[in-house]
mmCIF file with all atom_site columns, C-alpha atoms (C1' of nucleotides) in Angstrom:
data_model
loop_
_atom_site.group_PDB
_atom_site.id
_atom_site.type_symbol
_atom_site.label_atom_id
_atom_site.label_alt_id
_atom_site.label_comp_id
_atom_site.label_asym_id
_atom_site.label_entity_id
_atom_site.label_seq_id
_atom_site.pdbx_PDB_ins_code
_atom_site.Cartn_x
_atom_site.Cartn_y
_atom_site.Cartn_z
_atom_site.occupancy
_atom_site.B_iso_or_equiv
_atom_site.pdbx_formal_charge
_atom_site.auth_seq_id
_atom_site.auth_comp_id
_atom_site.auth_asym_id
_atom_site.auth_atom_id
_atom_site.pdbx_PDB_model_num
ATOM 1   C CA    . MET A 1 1   ? 77.563  -60.229 -82.934  1.00 0.00 ? 1   MET A CA    1
ATOM 2   C CA    . SER A 1 2   ? 74.099  -59.504 -84.186  1.00 0.00 ? 2   SER A CA    1
ATOM 3   C CA    . LEU A 1 3   ? 74.492  -56.030 -85.507  1.00 0.00 ? 3   LEU A CA    1
ATOM 4   C CA    . PRO A 1 4   ? 71.484  -54.293 -87.001  1.00 0.00 ? 4   PRO A CA    1
ATOM 5   C CA    . ALA A 1 5   ? 71.690  -53.356 -90.653  1.00 0.00 ? 5   ALA A CA    1
ATOM 6   C CA    . LYS A 1 6   ? 71.820  -49.731 -89.612  1.00 0.00 ? 6   LYS A CA    1
ATOM 7   C CA    . VAL A 1 7   ? 74.393  -49.139 -86.899  1.00 0.00 ? 7   VAL A CA    1
ATOM 8   C CA    . SER A 1 8   ? 74.681  -46.055 -84.817  1.00 0.00 ? 8   SER A CA    1
ATOM 9   C CA    . PRO A 1 9   ? 78.378  -45.470 -85.261  1.00 0.00 ? 9   PRO A CA    1
ATOM 10  C CA    . GLY A 1 10  ? 78.717  -42.646 -82.795  1.00 0.00 ? 10  GLY A CA    1
ATOM 11  C CA    . ASN A 1 11  ? 80.393  -39.368 -83.482  1.00 0.00 ? 11  ASN A CA    1
ATOM 12  C CA    . LEU A 1 12  ? 83.721  -39.692 -85.247  1.00 0.00 ? 12  LEU A CA    1
ATOM 13  C CA    . SER A 1 13  ? 84.578  -35.989 -85.032  1.00 0.00 ? 13  SER A CA    1
ATOM 14  C CA    . PHE A 1 14  ? 87.358  -36.844 -82.565  1.00 0.00 ? 14  PHE A CA    1
ATOM 15  C CA    . LEU A 1 15  ? 89.279  -38.080 -85.603  1.00 0.00 ? 15  LEU A CA    1
ATOM 16  C CA    . GLU A 1 16  ? 89.756  -34.445 -86.613  1.00 0.00 ? 16  GLU A CA    1
ATOM 17  C CA    . ALA A 1 17  ? 92.330  -34.049 -83.853  1.00 0.00 ? 17  ALA A CA    1
ATOM 18  C CA    . GLY A 1 18  ? 95.939  -34.689 -84.860  1.00 0.00 ? 18  GLY A CA    1
ATOM 19  C CA    . SER A 1 19  ? 97.098  -38.240 -85.443  1.00 0.00 ? 19  SER A CA    1
ATOM 20  C CA    . VAL A 1 20  ? 99.416  -38.115 -82.413  1.00 0.00 ? 20  VAL A CA    1
ATOM 21  C CA    . ARG A 1 21  ? 96.399  -37.493 -80.200  1.00 0.00 ? 21  ARG A CA    1
ATOM 22  C CA    . VAL A 1 22  ? 94.034  -39.815 -82.043  1.00 0.00 ? 22  VAL A CA    1
ATOM 23  C CA    . ALA A 1 23  ? 96.348  -42.828 -82.377  1.00 0.00 ? 23  ALA A CA    1
ATOM 24  C CA    . PRO A 1 24  ? 96.379  -43.667 -78.631  1.00 0.00 ? 24  PRO A CA    1
ATOM 25  C CA    . MET A 1 25  ? 92.647  -42.975 -78.385  1.00 0.00 ? 25  MET A CA    1
ATOM 26  C CA    . LEU A 1 26  ? 91.946  -45.589 -81.040  1.00 0.00 ? 26  LEU A CA    1
ATOM 27  C CA    . ILE A 1 27  ? 93.355  -48.392 -78.891  1.00 0.00 ? 27  ILE A CA    1
ATOM 28  C CA    . GLY A 1 28  ? 90.326  -50.404 -77.813  1.00 0.00 ? 28  GLY A CA    1
ATOM 29  C CA    . TRP A 1 29  ? 88.070  -49.118 -80.590  1.00 0.00 ? 29  TRP A CA    1
ATOM 30  C CA    . ARG A 1 30  ? 86.866  -51.855 -82.899  1.00 0.00 ? 30  ARG A CA    1
ATOM 31  C CA    . MET A 1 31  ? 87.331  -52.045 -86.637  1.00 0.00 ? 31  MET A CA    1
ATOM 32  C CA    . TYR A 1 32  ? 85.029  -54.276 -88.645  1.00 0.00 ? 32  TYR A CA    1
ATOM 33  C CA    . ARG A 1 33  ? 84.416  -54.907 -92.294  1.00 0.00 ? 33  ARG A CA    1
ATOM 34  C CA    . ARG A 1 34  ? 80.996  -55.999 -93.417  1.00 0.00 ? 34  ARG A CA    1
ATOM 35  C CA    . GLU A 1 35  ? 80.918  -58.717 -96.073  1.00 0.00 ? 35  GLU A CA    1
ATOM 36  C CA    . GLY A 1 36  ? 77.350  -59.552 -96.916  1.00 0.00 ? 36  GLY A CA    1
ATOM 37  C CA    . ASP A 1 37  ? 75.751  -60.333 -93.581  1.00 0.00 ? 37  ASP A CA    1
ATOM 38  C CA    . ARG A 1 38  ? 79.055  -61.140 -91.908  1.00 0.00 ? 38  ARG A CA    1
ATOM 39  C CA    . LEU A 1 39  ? 81.279  -58.889 -89.836  1.00 0.00 ? 39  LEU A CA    1
ATOM 40  C CA    . ILE A 1 40  ? 85.039  -59.410 -89.754  1.00 0.00 ? 40  ILE A CA    1
ATOM 41  C CA    . GLY A 1 41  ? 87.367  -57.712 -87.310  1.00 0.00 ? 41  GLY A CA    1
ATOM 42  C CA    . GLY A 1 42  ? 87.923  -56.846 -83.675  1.00 0.00 ? 42  GLY A CA    1
ATOM 43  C CA    . ALA A 1 43  ? 89.514  -54.464 -81.192  1.00 0.00 ? 43  ALA A CA    1
ATOM 44  C CA    . ILE A 1 44  ? 92.435  -52.308 -82.256  1.00 0.00 ? 44  ILE A CA    1
ATOM 45  C CA    . VAL A 1 45  ? 95.507  -53.052 -80.122  1.00 0.00 ? 45  VAL A CA    1
ATOM 46  C CA    . GLU A 1 46  ? 98.363  -51.310 -81.970  1.00 0.00 ? 46  GLU A CA    1
ATOM 47  C CA    . THR A 1 47  ? 98.519  -48.027 -83.925  1.00 0.00 ? 47  THR A CA    1
ATOM 48  C CA    . GLU A 1 48  ? 101.084 -45.542 -85.218  1.00 0.00 ? 48  GLU A CA    1
ATOM 49  C CA    . ALA A 1 49  ? 100.734 -41.810 -85.881  1.00 0.00 ? 49  ALA A CA    1
ATOM 50  C CA    . TYR A 1 50  ? 102.019 -40.125 -89.034  1.00 0.00 ? 50  TYR A CA    1
ATOM 51  C CA    . ASN A 1 51  ? 101.789 -36.487 -90.098  1.00 0.00 ? 51  ASN A CA    1
ATOM 52  C CA    . GLN A 1 52  ? 103.271 -34.057 -92.557  1.00 0.00 ? 52  GLN A CA    1
ATOM 53  C CA    . SER A 1 53  ? 106.022 -32.810 -90.231  1.00 0.00 ? 53  SER A CA    1
ATOM 54  C CA    . ASP A 1 54  ? 107.308 -36.348 -90.003  1.00 0.00 ? 54  ASP A CA    1
ATOM 55  C CA    . ALA A 1 55  ? 109.986 -37.601 -92.388  1.00 0.00 ? 55  ALA A CA    1
ATOM 56  C CA    . ALA A 1 56  ? 108.682 -41.152 -92.050  1.00 0.00 ? 56  ALA A CA    1
ATOM 57  C CA    . SER A 1 57  ? 105.247 -40.173 -93.361  1.00 0.00 ? 57  SER A CA    1
ATOM 58  C CA    . HIS A 1 58  ? 103.984 -40.607 -96.899  1.00 0.00 ? 58  HIS A CA    1
ATOM 59  C CA    . SER A 1 59  ? 102.667 -37.032 -96.633  1.00 0.00 ? 59  SER A CA    1
ATOM 60  C CA    . TYR A 1 60  ? 106.080 -35.568 -95.768  1.00 0.00 ? 60  TYR A CA    1
ATOM 61  C CA    . ARG A 1 61  ? 106.818 -34.500 -99.346  1.00 0.00 ? 61  ARG A CA    1
ATOM 62  C CA    . GLY A 1 62  ? 103.375 -33.158 -100.028 1.00 0.00 ? 62  GLY A CA    1
ATOM 63  C CA    . GLU A 1 63  ? 100.352 -34.431 -101.838 1.00 0.00 ? 63  GLU A CA    1
ATOM 64  C CA    . THR A 1 64  ? 100.811 -36.889 -104.711 1.00 0.00 ? 64  THR A CA    1
ATOM 65  C CA    . PRO A 1 65  ? 98.324  -39.078 -106.561 1.00 0.00 ? 65  PRO A CA    1
ATOM 66  C CA    . ARG A 1 66  ? 99.043  -41.872 -104.109 1.00 0.00 ? 66  ARG A CA    1
ATOM 67  C CA    . THR A 1 67  ? 98.648  -39.805 -100.945 1.00 0.00 ? 67  THR A CA    1
ATOM 68  C CA    . ARG A 1 68  ? 95.656  -37.776 -102.093 1.00 0.00 ? 68  ARG A CA    1
ATOM 69  C CA    . VAL A 1 69  ? 93.181  -39.358 -99.662  1.00 0.00 ? 69  VAL A CA    1
ATOM 70  C CA    . MET A 1 70  ? 95.615  -38.814 -96.802  1.00 0.00 ? 70  MET A CA    1
ATOM 71  C CA    . PHE A 1 71  ? 95.192  -35.088 -97.414  1.00 0.00 ? 71  PHE A CA    1
ATOM 72  C CA    . GLY A 1 72  ? 91.413  -35.416 -97.509  1.00 0.00 ? 72  GLY A CA    1
ATOM 73  C CA    . PRO A 1 73  ? 88.925  -35.181 -94.642  1.00 0.00 ? 73  PRO A CA    1
ATOM 74  C CA    . ALA A 1 74  ? 89.176  -37.339 -91.518  1.00 0.00 ? 74  ALA A CA    1
ATOM 75  C CA    . GLY A 1 75  ? 87.262  -40.591 -91.183  1.00 0.00 ? 75  GLY A CA    1
ATOM 76  C CA    . HIS A 1 76  ? 88.309  -42.133 -94.500  1.00 0.00 ? 76  HIS A CA    1
ATOM 77  C CA    . LEU A 1 77  ? 90.515  -45.136 -95.139  1.00 0.00 ? 77  LEU A CA    1
ATOM 78  C CA    . TYR A 1 78  ? 93.968  -44.613 -96.656  1.00 0.00 ? 78  TYR A CA    1
ATOM 79  C CA    . VAL A 1 79  ? 95.313  -47.922 -97.981  1.00 0.00 ? 79  VAL A CA    1
ATOM 80  C CA    . TYR A 1 80  ? 98.733  -48.210 -99.582  1.00 0.00 ? 80  TYR A CA    1
ATOM 81  C CA    . PHE A 1 81  ? 100.667 -50.978 -101.260 1.00 0.00 ? 81  PHE A CA    1
ATOM 82  C CA    . THR A 1 82  ? 104.175 -51.739 -100.031 1.00 0.00 ? 82  THR A CA    1
ATOM 83  C CA    . TYR A 1 83  ? 107.073 -54.165 -100.389 1.00 0.00 ? 83  TYR A CA    1
ATOM 84  C CA    . GLY A 1 84  ? 105.673 -55.338 -103.685 1.00 0.00 ? 84  GLY A CA    1
ATOM 85  C CA    . MET A 1 85  ? 103.043 -57.538 -102.106 1.00 0.00 ? 85  MET A CA    1
ATOM 86  C CA    . HIS A 1 86  ? 101.414 -56.066 -99.008  1.00 0.00 ? 86  HIS A CA    1
ATOM 87  C CA    . TYR A 1 87  ? 98.709  -53.563 -98.161  1.00 0.00 ? 87  TYR A CA    1
ATOM 88  C CA    . CYS A 1 88  ? 98.507  -51.416 -95.033  1.00 0.00 ? 88  CYS A CA    1
ATOM 89  C CA    . MET A 1 89  ? 95.455  -49.509 -93.814  1.00 0.00 ? 89  MET A CA    1
ATOM 90  C CA    . ASN A 1 90  ? 95.261  -46.117 -92.149  1.00 0.00 ? 90  ASN A CA    1
ATOM 91  C CA    . ILE A 1 91  ? 92.491  -43.944 -90.798  1.00 0.00 ? 91  ILE A CA    1
ATOM 92  C CA    . VAL A 1 92  ? 92.780  -40.381 -92.054  1.00 0.00 ? 92  VAL A CA    1
ATOM 93  C CA    . THR A 1 93  ? 92.793  -37.912 -89.161  1.00 0.00 ? 93  THR A CA    1
ATOM 94  C CA    . GLY A 1 94  ? 93.232  -34.183 -88.640  1.00 0.00 ? 94  GLY A CA    1
ATOM 95  C CA    . ARG A 1 95  ? 91.882  -31.420 -90.818  1.00 0.00 ? 95  ARG A CA    1
ATOM 96  C CA    . GLU A 1 96  ? 91.514  -31.585 -94.543  1.00 0.00 ? 96  GLU A CA    1
ATOM 97  C CA    . GLY A 1 97  ? 94.798  -30.720 -96.249  1.00 0.00 ? 97  GLY A CA    1
ATOM 98  C CA    . GLU A 1 98  ? 97.010  -31.680 -93.293  1.00 0.00 ? 98  GLU A CA    1
ATOM 99  C CA    . GLY A 1 99  ? 98.183  -35.087 -94.479  1.00 0.00 ? 99  GLY A CA    1
ATOM 100 C CA    . ASP A 1 100 ? 97.546  -36.778 -91.174  1.00 0.00 ? 100 ASP A CA    1
ATOM 101 C CA    . ALA A 1 101 ? 96.770  -40.460 -90.585  1.00 0.00 ? 101 ALA A CA    1
ATOM 102 C CA    . VAL A 1 102 ? 96.906  -43.338 -88.101  1.00 0.00 ? 102 VAL A CA    1
ATOM 103 C CA    . LEU A 1 103 ? 98.281  -46.681 -89.278  1.00 0.00 ? 103 LEU A CA    1
ATOM 104 C CA    . LEU A 1 104 ? 96.380  -49.663 -87.903  1.00 0.00 ? 104 LEU A CA    1
ATOM 105 C CA    . ARG A 1 105 ? 99.027  -52.248 -87.022  1.00 0.00 ? 105 ARG A CA    1
ATOM 106 C CA    . ALA A 1 106 ? 97.151  -54.954 -85.131  1.00 0.00 ? 106 ALA A CA    1
ATOM 107 C CA    . ILE A 1 107 ? 93.738  -55.998 -83.900  1.00 0.00 ? 107 ILE A CA    1
ATOM 108 C CA    . LEU A 1 108 ? 92.375  -58.700 -81.627  1.00 0.00 ? 108 LEU A CA    1
ATOM 109 C CA    . PRO A 1 109 ? 89.801  -60.371 -83.881  1.00 0.00 ? 109 PRO A CA    1
ATOM 110 C CA    . ASP A 1 110 ? 86.460  -61.360 -82.390  1.00 0.00 ? 110 ASP A CA    1
ATOM 111 C CA    . GLU A 1 111 ? 84.202  -61.613 -85.442  1.00 0.00 ? 111 GLU A CA    1
ATOM 112 C CA    . GLY A 1 112 ? 84.572  -63.651 -88.616  1.00 0.00 ? 112 GLY A CA    1
ATOM 113 C CA    . LEU A 1 113 ? 87.360  -65.799 -87.196  1.00 0.00 ? 113 LEU A CA    1
ATOM 114 C CA    . ASP A 1 114 ? 86.619  -68.645 -89.604  1.00 0.00 ? 114 ASP A CA    1
ATOM 115 C CA    . ILE A 1 115 ? 87.063  -66.319 -92.573  1.00 0.00 ? 115 ILE A CA    1
ATOM 116 C CA    . ILE A 1 116 ? 90.187  -64.774 -91.065  1.00 0.00 ? 116 ILE A CA    1
ATOM 117 C CA    . ARG A 1 117 ? 91.785  -68.164 -90.416  1.00 0.00 ? 117 ARG A CA    1
ATOM 118 C CA    . ALA A 1 118 ? 91.133  -69.250 -93.985  1.00 0.00 ? 118 ALA A CA    1
ATOM 119 C CA    . ARG A 1 119 ? 92.551  -66.039 -95.450  1.00 0.00 ? 119 ARG A CA    1
ATOM 120 C CA    . ARG A 1 120 ? 95.601  -66.279 -93.194  1.00 0.00 ? 120 ARG A CA    1
ATOM 121 C CA    . ASN A 1 121 ? 96.239  -69.834 -94.262  1.00 0.00 ? 121 ASN A CA    1
ATOM 122 C CA    . HIS A 1 122 ? 95.335  -71.316 -90.867  1.00 0.00 ? 122 HIS A CA    1
ATOM 123 C CA    . ARG A 1 123 ? 98.303  -69.875 -89.043  1.00 0.00 ? 123 ARG A CA    1
ATOM 124 C CA    . PRO A 1 124 ? 98.296  -69.907 -85.236  1.00 0.00 ? 124 PRO A CA    1
ATOM 125 C CA    . ASP A 1 125 ? 95.657  -67.559 -83.867  1.00 0.00 ? 125 ASP A CA    1
ATOM 126 C CA    . HIS A 1 126 ? 98.191  -65.160 -82.374  1.00 0.00 ? 126 HIS A CA    1
ATOM 127 C CA    . GLU A 1 127 ? 99.677  -64.584 -85.854  1.00 0.00 ? 127 GLU A CA    1
ATOM 128 C CA    . LEU A 1 128 ? 96.389  -63.861 -87.607  1.00 0.00 ? 128 LEU A CA    1
ATOM 129 C CA    . THR A 1 129 ? 96.267  -60.064 -87.301  1.00 0.00 ? 129 THR A CA    1
ATOM 130 C CA    . ASP A 1 130 ? 99.429  -58.997 -85.429  1.00 0.00 ? 130 ASP A CA    1
ATOM 131 C CA    . GLY A 1 131 ? 100.901 -56.853 -88.211  1.00 0.00 ? 131 GLY A CA    1
ATOM 132 C CA    . PRO A 1 132 ? 99.614  -54.172 -90.563  1.00 0.00 ? 132 PRO A CA    1
ATOM 133 C CA    . ALA A 1 133 ? 99.744  -56.307 -93.696  1.00 0.00 ? 133 ALA A CA    1
ATOM 134 C CA    . LYS A 1 134 ? 98.429  -59.386 -91.906  1.00 0.00 ? 134 LYS A CA    1
ATOM 135 C CA    . LEU A 1 135 ? 95.511  -57.288 -90.737  1.00 0.00 ? 135 LEU A CA    1
ATOM 136 C CA    . CYS A 1 136 ? 94.701  -56.203 -94.286  1.00 0.00 ? 136 CYS A CA    1
ATOM 137 C CA    . GLN A 1 137 ? 94.985  -59.755 -95.552  1.00 0.00 ? 137 GLN A CA    1
ATOM 138 C CA    . ALA A 1 138 ? 92.662  -60.971 -92.811  1.00 0.00 ? 138 ALA A CA    1
ATOM 139 C CA    . LEU A 1 139 ? 90.051  -58.319 -93.566  1.00 0.00 ? 139 LEU A CA    1
ATOM 140 C CA    . GLY A 1 140 ? 90.500  -58.597 -97.327  1.00 0.00 ? 140 GLY A CA    1
ATOM 141 C CA    . VAL A 1 141 ? 91.521  -54.938 -97.567  1.00 0.00 ? 141 VAL A CA    1
ATOM 142 C CA    . THR A 1 142 ? 93.237  -53.814 -100.780 1.00 0.00 ? 142 THR A CA    1
ATOM 143 C CA    . GLY A 1 143 ? 93.973  -50.585 -102.600 1.00 0.00 ? 143 GLY A CA    1
ATOM 144 C CA    . ASP A 1 144 ? 90.415  -50.597 -103.881 1.00 0.00 ? 144 ASP A CA    1
ATOM 145 C CA    . ASP A 1 145 ? 89.306  -49.737 -100.358 1.00 0.00 ? 145 ASP A CA    1
ATOM 146 C CA    . SER A 1 146 ? 91.408  -46.582 -100.154 1.00 0.00 ? 146 SER A CA    1
ATOM 147 C CA    . GLY A 1 147 ? 89.226  -43.505 -99.827  1.00 0.00 ? 147 GLY A CA    1
ATOM 148 C CA    . LYS A 1 148 ? 86.191  -45.304 -98.419  1.00 0.00 ? 148 LYS A CA    1
ATOM 149 C CA    . ARG A 1 149 ? 84.478  -43.541 -95.556  1.00 0.00 ? 149 ARG A CA    1
ATOM 150 C CA    . LEU A 1 150 ? 84.025  -45.188 -92.176  1.00 0.00 ? 150 LEU A CA    1
ATOM 151 C CA    . ASN A 1 151 ? 80.611  -46.030 -90.797  1.00 0.00 ? 151 ASN A CA    1
ATOM 152 C CA    . GLU A 1 152 ? 78.778  -45.760 -94.049  1.00 0.00 ? 152 GLU A CA    1
ATOM 153 C CA    . GLY A 1 153 ? 78.147  -49.478 -94.316  1.00 0.00 ? 153 GLY A CA    1
ATOM 154 C CA    . GLU A 1 154 ? 81.232  -51.425 -95.325  1.00 0.00 ? 154 GLU A CA    1
ATOM 155 C CA    . PHE A 1 155 ? 83.813  -50.375 -92.734  1.00 0.00 ? 155 PHE A CA    1
ATOM 156 C CA    . LEU A 1 156 ? 82.723  -49.802 -89.150  1.00 0.00 ? 156 LEU A CA    1
ATOM 157 C CA    . LEU A 1 157 ? 84.665  -48.065 -86.399  1.00 0.00 ? 157 LEU A CA    1
ATOM 158 C CA    . LEU A 1 158 ? 82.897  -48.740 -83.107  1.00 0.00 ? 158 LEU A CA    1
ATOM 159 C CA    . PRO A 1 159 ? 83.693  -47.496 -79.584  1.00 0.00 ? 159 PRO A CA    1
ATOM 160 C CA    . PRO A 1 160 ? 85.454  -49.683 -76.994  1.00 0.00 ? 160 PRO A CA    1
ATOM 161 C CA    . ARG A 1 161 ? 83.271  -52.169 -75.173  1.00 0.00 ? 161 ARG A CA    1
ATOM 162 C CA    . GLY A 1 162 ? 84.415  -51.117 -71.711  1.00 0.00 ? 162 GLY A CA    1
ATOM 163 C CA    . ALA A 1 163 ? 86.533  -48.368 -70.255  1.00 0.00 ? 163 ALA A CA    1
ATOM 164 C CA    . GLN A 1 164 ? 89.357  -46.916 -72.317  1.00 0.00 ? 164 GLN A CA    1
ATOM 165 C CA    . PRO A 1 165 ? 92.264  -49.336 -71.853  1.00 0.00 ? 165 PRO A CA    1
ATOM 166 C CA    . ARG A 1 166 ? 95.782  -48.465 -70.716  1.00 0.00 ? 166 ARG A CA    1
ATOM 167 C CA    . VAL A 1 167 ? 98.046  -47.496 -73.591  1.00 0.00 ? 167 VAL A CA    1
ATOM 168 C CA    . ARG A 1 168 ? 101.827 -47.555 -73.847  1.00 0.00 ? 168 ARG A CA    1
ATOM 169 C CA    . ALA A 1 169 ? 103.842 -45.359 -76.240  1.00 0.00 ? 169 ALA A CA    1
ATOM 170 C CA    . THR A 1 170 ? 106.950 -46.706 -77.983  1.00 0.00 ? 170 THR A CA    1
ATOM 171 C CA    . GLN A 1 171 ? 109.106 -46.019 -81.032  1.00 0.00 ? 171 GLN A CA    1
ATOM 172 C CA    . ARG A 1 172 ? 107.574 -46.832 -84.383  1.00 0.00 ? 172 ARG A CA    1
ATOM 173 C CA    . ILE A 1 173 ? 108.437 -49.954 -86.331  1.00 0.00 ? 173 ILE A CA    1
ATOM 174 C CA    . GLY A 1 174 ? 109.997 -50.465 -89.721  1.00 0.00 ? 174 GLY A CA    1
ATOM 175 C CA    . ILE A 1 175 ? 110.910 -46.845 -90.453  1.00 0.00 ? 175 ILE A CA    1
ATOM 176 C CA    . THR A 1 176 ? 114.315 -45.284 -91.031  1.00 0.00 ? 176 THR A CA    1
ATOM 177 C CA    . ARG A 1 177 ? 113.611 -41.572 -90.414  1.00 0.00 ? 177 ARG A CA    1
ATOM 178 C CA    . ASP A 1 178 ? 112.324 -39.713 -87.351  1.00 0.00 ? 178 ASP A CA    1
ATOM 179 C CA    . THR A 1 179 ? 112.639 -42.925 -85.406  1.00 0.00 ? 179 THR A CA    1
ATOM 180 C CA    . HIS A 1 180 ? 112.962 -41.162 -82.040  1.00 0.00 ? 180 HIS A CA    1
ATOM 181 C CA    . ARG A 1 181 ? 109.315 -40.119 -81.872  1.00 0.00 ? 181 ARG A CA    1
ATOM 182 C CA    . LEU A 1 182 ? 107.209 -42.216 -79.490  1.00 0.00 ? 182 LEU A CA    1
ATOM 183 C CA    . TRP A 1 183 ? 104.308 -42.444 -81.902  1.00 0.00 ? 183 TRP A CA    1
ATOM 184 C CA    . ARG A 1 184 ? 103.530 -46.156 -81.713  1.00 0.00 ? 184 ARG A CA    1
ATOM 185 C CA    . PHE A 1 185 ? 100.792 -47.045 -79.278  1.00 0.00 ? 185 PHE A CA    1
ATOM 186 C CA    . VAL A 1 186 ? 100.010 -50.504 -77.940  1.00 0.00 ? 186 VAL A CA    1
ATOM 187 C CA    . LEU A 1 187 ? 97.501  -51.940 -75.530  1.00 0.00 ? 187 LEU A CA    1
ATOM 188 C CA    . ASP A 1 188 ? 99.202  -52.111 -72.127  1.00 0.00 ? 188 ASP A CA    1
ATOM 189 C CA    . GLU A 1 189 ? 98.068  -55.489 -70.758  1.00 0.00 ? 189 GLU A CA    1
ATOM 190 C "C1'" . DT  B 2 1   ? 114.336 -67.974 -78.720  1.00 0.00 ? 1   DT  B "C1'" 1
ATOM 191 C "C1'" . DT  B 2 2   ? 116.250 -64.464 -82.057  1.00 0.00 ? 2   DT  B "C1'" 1
ATOM 192 C "C1'" . DA  B 2 3   ? 118.524 -63.241 -86.492  1.00 0.00 ? 3   DA  B "C1'" 1
ATOM 193 C "C1'" . DA  B 2 4   ? 119.108 -63.161 -91.402  1.00 0.00 ? 4   DA  B "C1'" 1
ATOM 194 C "C1'" . DT  B 2 5   ? 117.105 -63.178 -95.973  1.00 0.00 ? 5   DT  B "C1'" 1
ATOM 195 C "C1'" . DG  B 2 6   ? 114.342 -63.530 -100.313 1.00 0.00 ? 6   DG  B "C1'" 1
ATOM 196 C "C1'" . DA  B 2 7   ? 110.009 -62.246 -102.454 1.00 0.00 ? 7   DA  B "C1'" 1
ATOM 197 C "C1'" . DT  B 2 8   ? 108.161 -58.516 -105.361 1.00 0.00 ? 8   DT  B "C1'" 1
ATOM 198 C "C1'" . DG  B 2 9   ? 106.222 -54.004 -107.585 1.00 0.00 ? 9   DG  B "C1'" 1
ATOM 199 C "C1'" . DG  B 2 10  ? 104.623 -49.083 -107.252 1.00 0.00 ? 10  DG  B "C1'" 1
ATOM 200 C "C1'" . DG  B 2 11  ? 106.198 -44.495 -106.178 1.00 0.00 ? 11  DG  B "C1'" 1
ATOM 201 C "C1'" . DC  B 2 12  ? 109.287 -41.066 -106.451 1.00 0.00 ? 12  DC  B "C1'" 1
ATOM 202 C "C1'" . DT  B 2 13  ? 114.137 -38.862 -107.204 1.00 0.00 ? 13  DT  B "C1'" 1
ATOM 203 C "C1'" . DG  C 3 1   ? 117.487 -46.999 -109.945 1.00 0.00 ? 1   DG  C "C1'" 1
ATOM 204 C "C1'" . DC  C 3 2   ? 116.613 -46.945 -105.180 1.00 0.00 ? 2   DC  C "C1'" 1
ATOM 205 C "C1'" . DC  C 3 3   ? 113.503 -47.154 -101.537 1.00 0.00 ? 3   DC  C "C1'" 1
ATOM 206 C "C1'" . DC  C 3 4   ? 110.356 -48.987 -98.803  1.00 0.00 ? 4   DC  C "C1'" 1
ATOM 207 C "C1'" . DA  C 3 5   ? 105.069 -47.710 -92.439  1.00 0.00 ? 5   DA  C "C1'" 1
ATOM 208 C "C1'" . DT  C 3 6   ? 106.233 -56.228 -94.370  1.00 0.00 ? 6   DT  C "C1'" 1
ATOM 209 C "C1'" . DC  C 3 7   ? 105.917 -61.202 -93.998  1.00 0.00 ? 7   DC  C "C1'" 1
ATOM 210 C "C1'" . DA  C 3 8   ? 107.198 -66.070 -94.034  1.00 0.00 ? 8   DA  C "C1'" 1
ATOM 211 C "C1'" . DT  C 3 9   ? 110.811 -69.063 -94.104  1.00 0.00 ? 9   DT  C "C1'" 1
ATOM 212 C "C1'" . DT  C 3 10  ? 115.134 -70.707 -92.859  1.00 0.00 ? 10  DT  C "C1'" 1
ATOM 213 C "C1'" . DA  C 3 11  ? 119.127 -70.916 -90.016  1.00 0.00 ? 11  DA  C "C1'" 1
ATOM 214 C "C1'" . DA  C 3 12  ? 121.550 -70.495 -85.841  1.00 0.00 ? 12  DA  C "C1'" 1
ATOM 215 C "C1'" . DA  C 3 13  ? 121.892 -71.114 -80.910  1.00 0.00 ? 13  DA  C "C1'" 1
#
DNA sequence: TTAATGATGGGCT
DNA sequence: GCCCATCATTAAA
């Protein structure tokens, strides 16, 4: 992709809706990270919604130093460290103070594949970015990126290339509370 | 193909 | 001290 230095990112105000509404809308949008003159990333194919009413959410027990950016304005990255070795990235949604975010669980990479393959230790292509921590590893995202705002240069959230794809809702993965909610959204072939 | 398990450290009770 | 919004490896079938 030959992207101009100055992109026109479009209006991200739709992120101010609640995460349960935004998470399915994000399927098909494209997340890229700019490293020098390279772009790394691709289309989002799996998301999960989290909010403060939700016992599985980091924001459930209120704002803490860790979750501060999750309670900030929409359109920022919330990155957390988990299981002693992994990072996961979220897009903050909703209104400031709500503690609302969408976890990015998987993308279909289409830019920077050589870099992604190297970072992912040359695993099979279908295992490069098919989990939240794999995605962060592939894009080189760490806790240092938490709080960064989208579409200000380094992280780009771009609209789908074609029509909005079909989306399927399922139960979320890897949580132990509020598991009944159908707040995981995947691209429906 | 699926199932079980160890790695590893910050956050919070 | 317990709990993870996980992953890669190994084992079983």
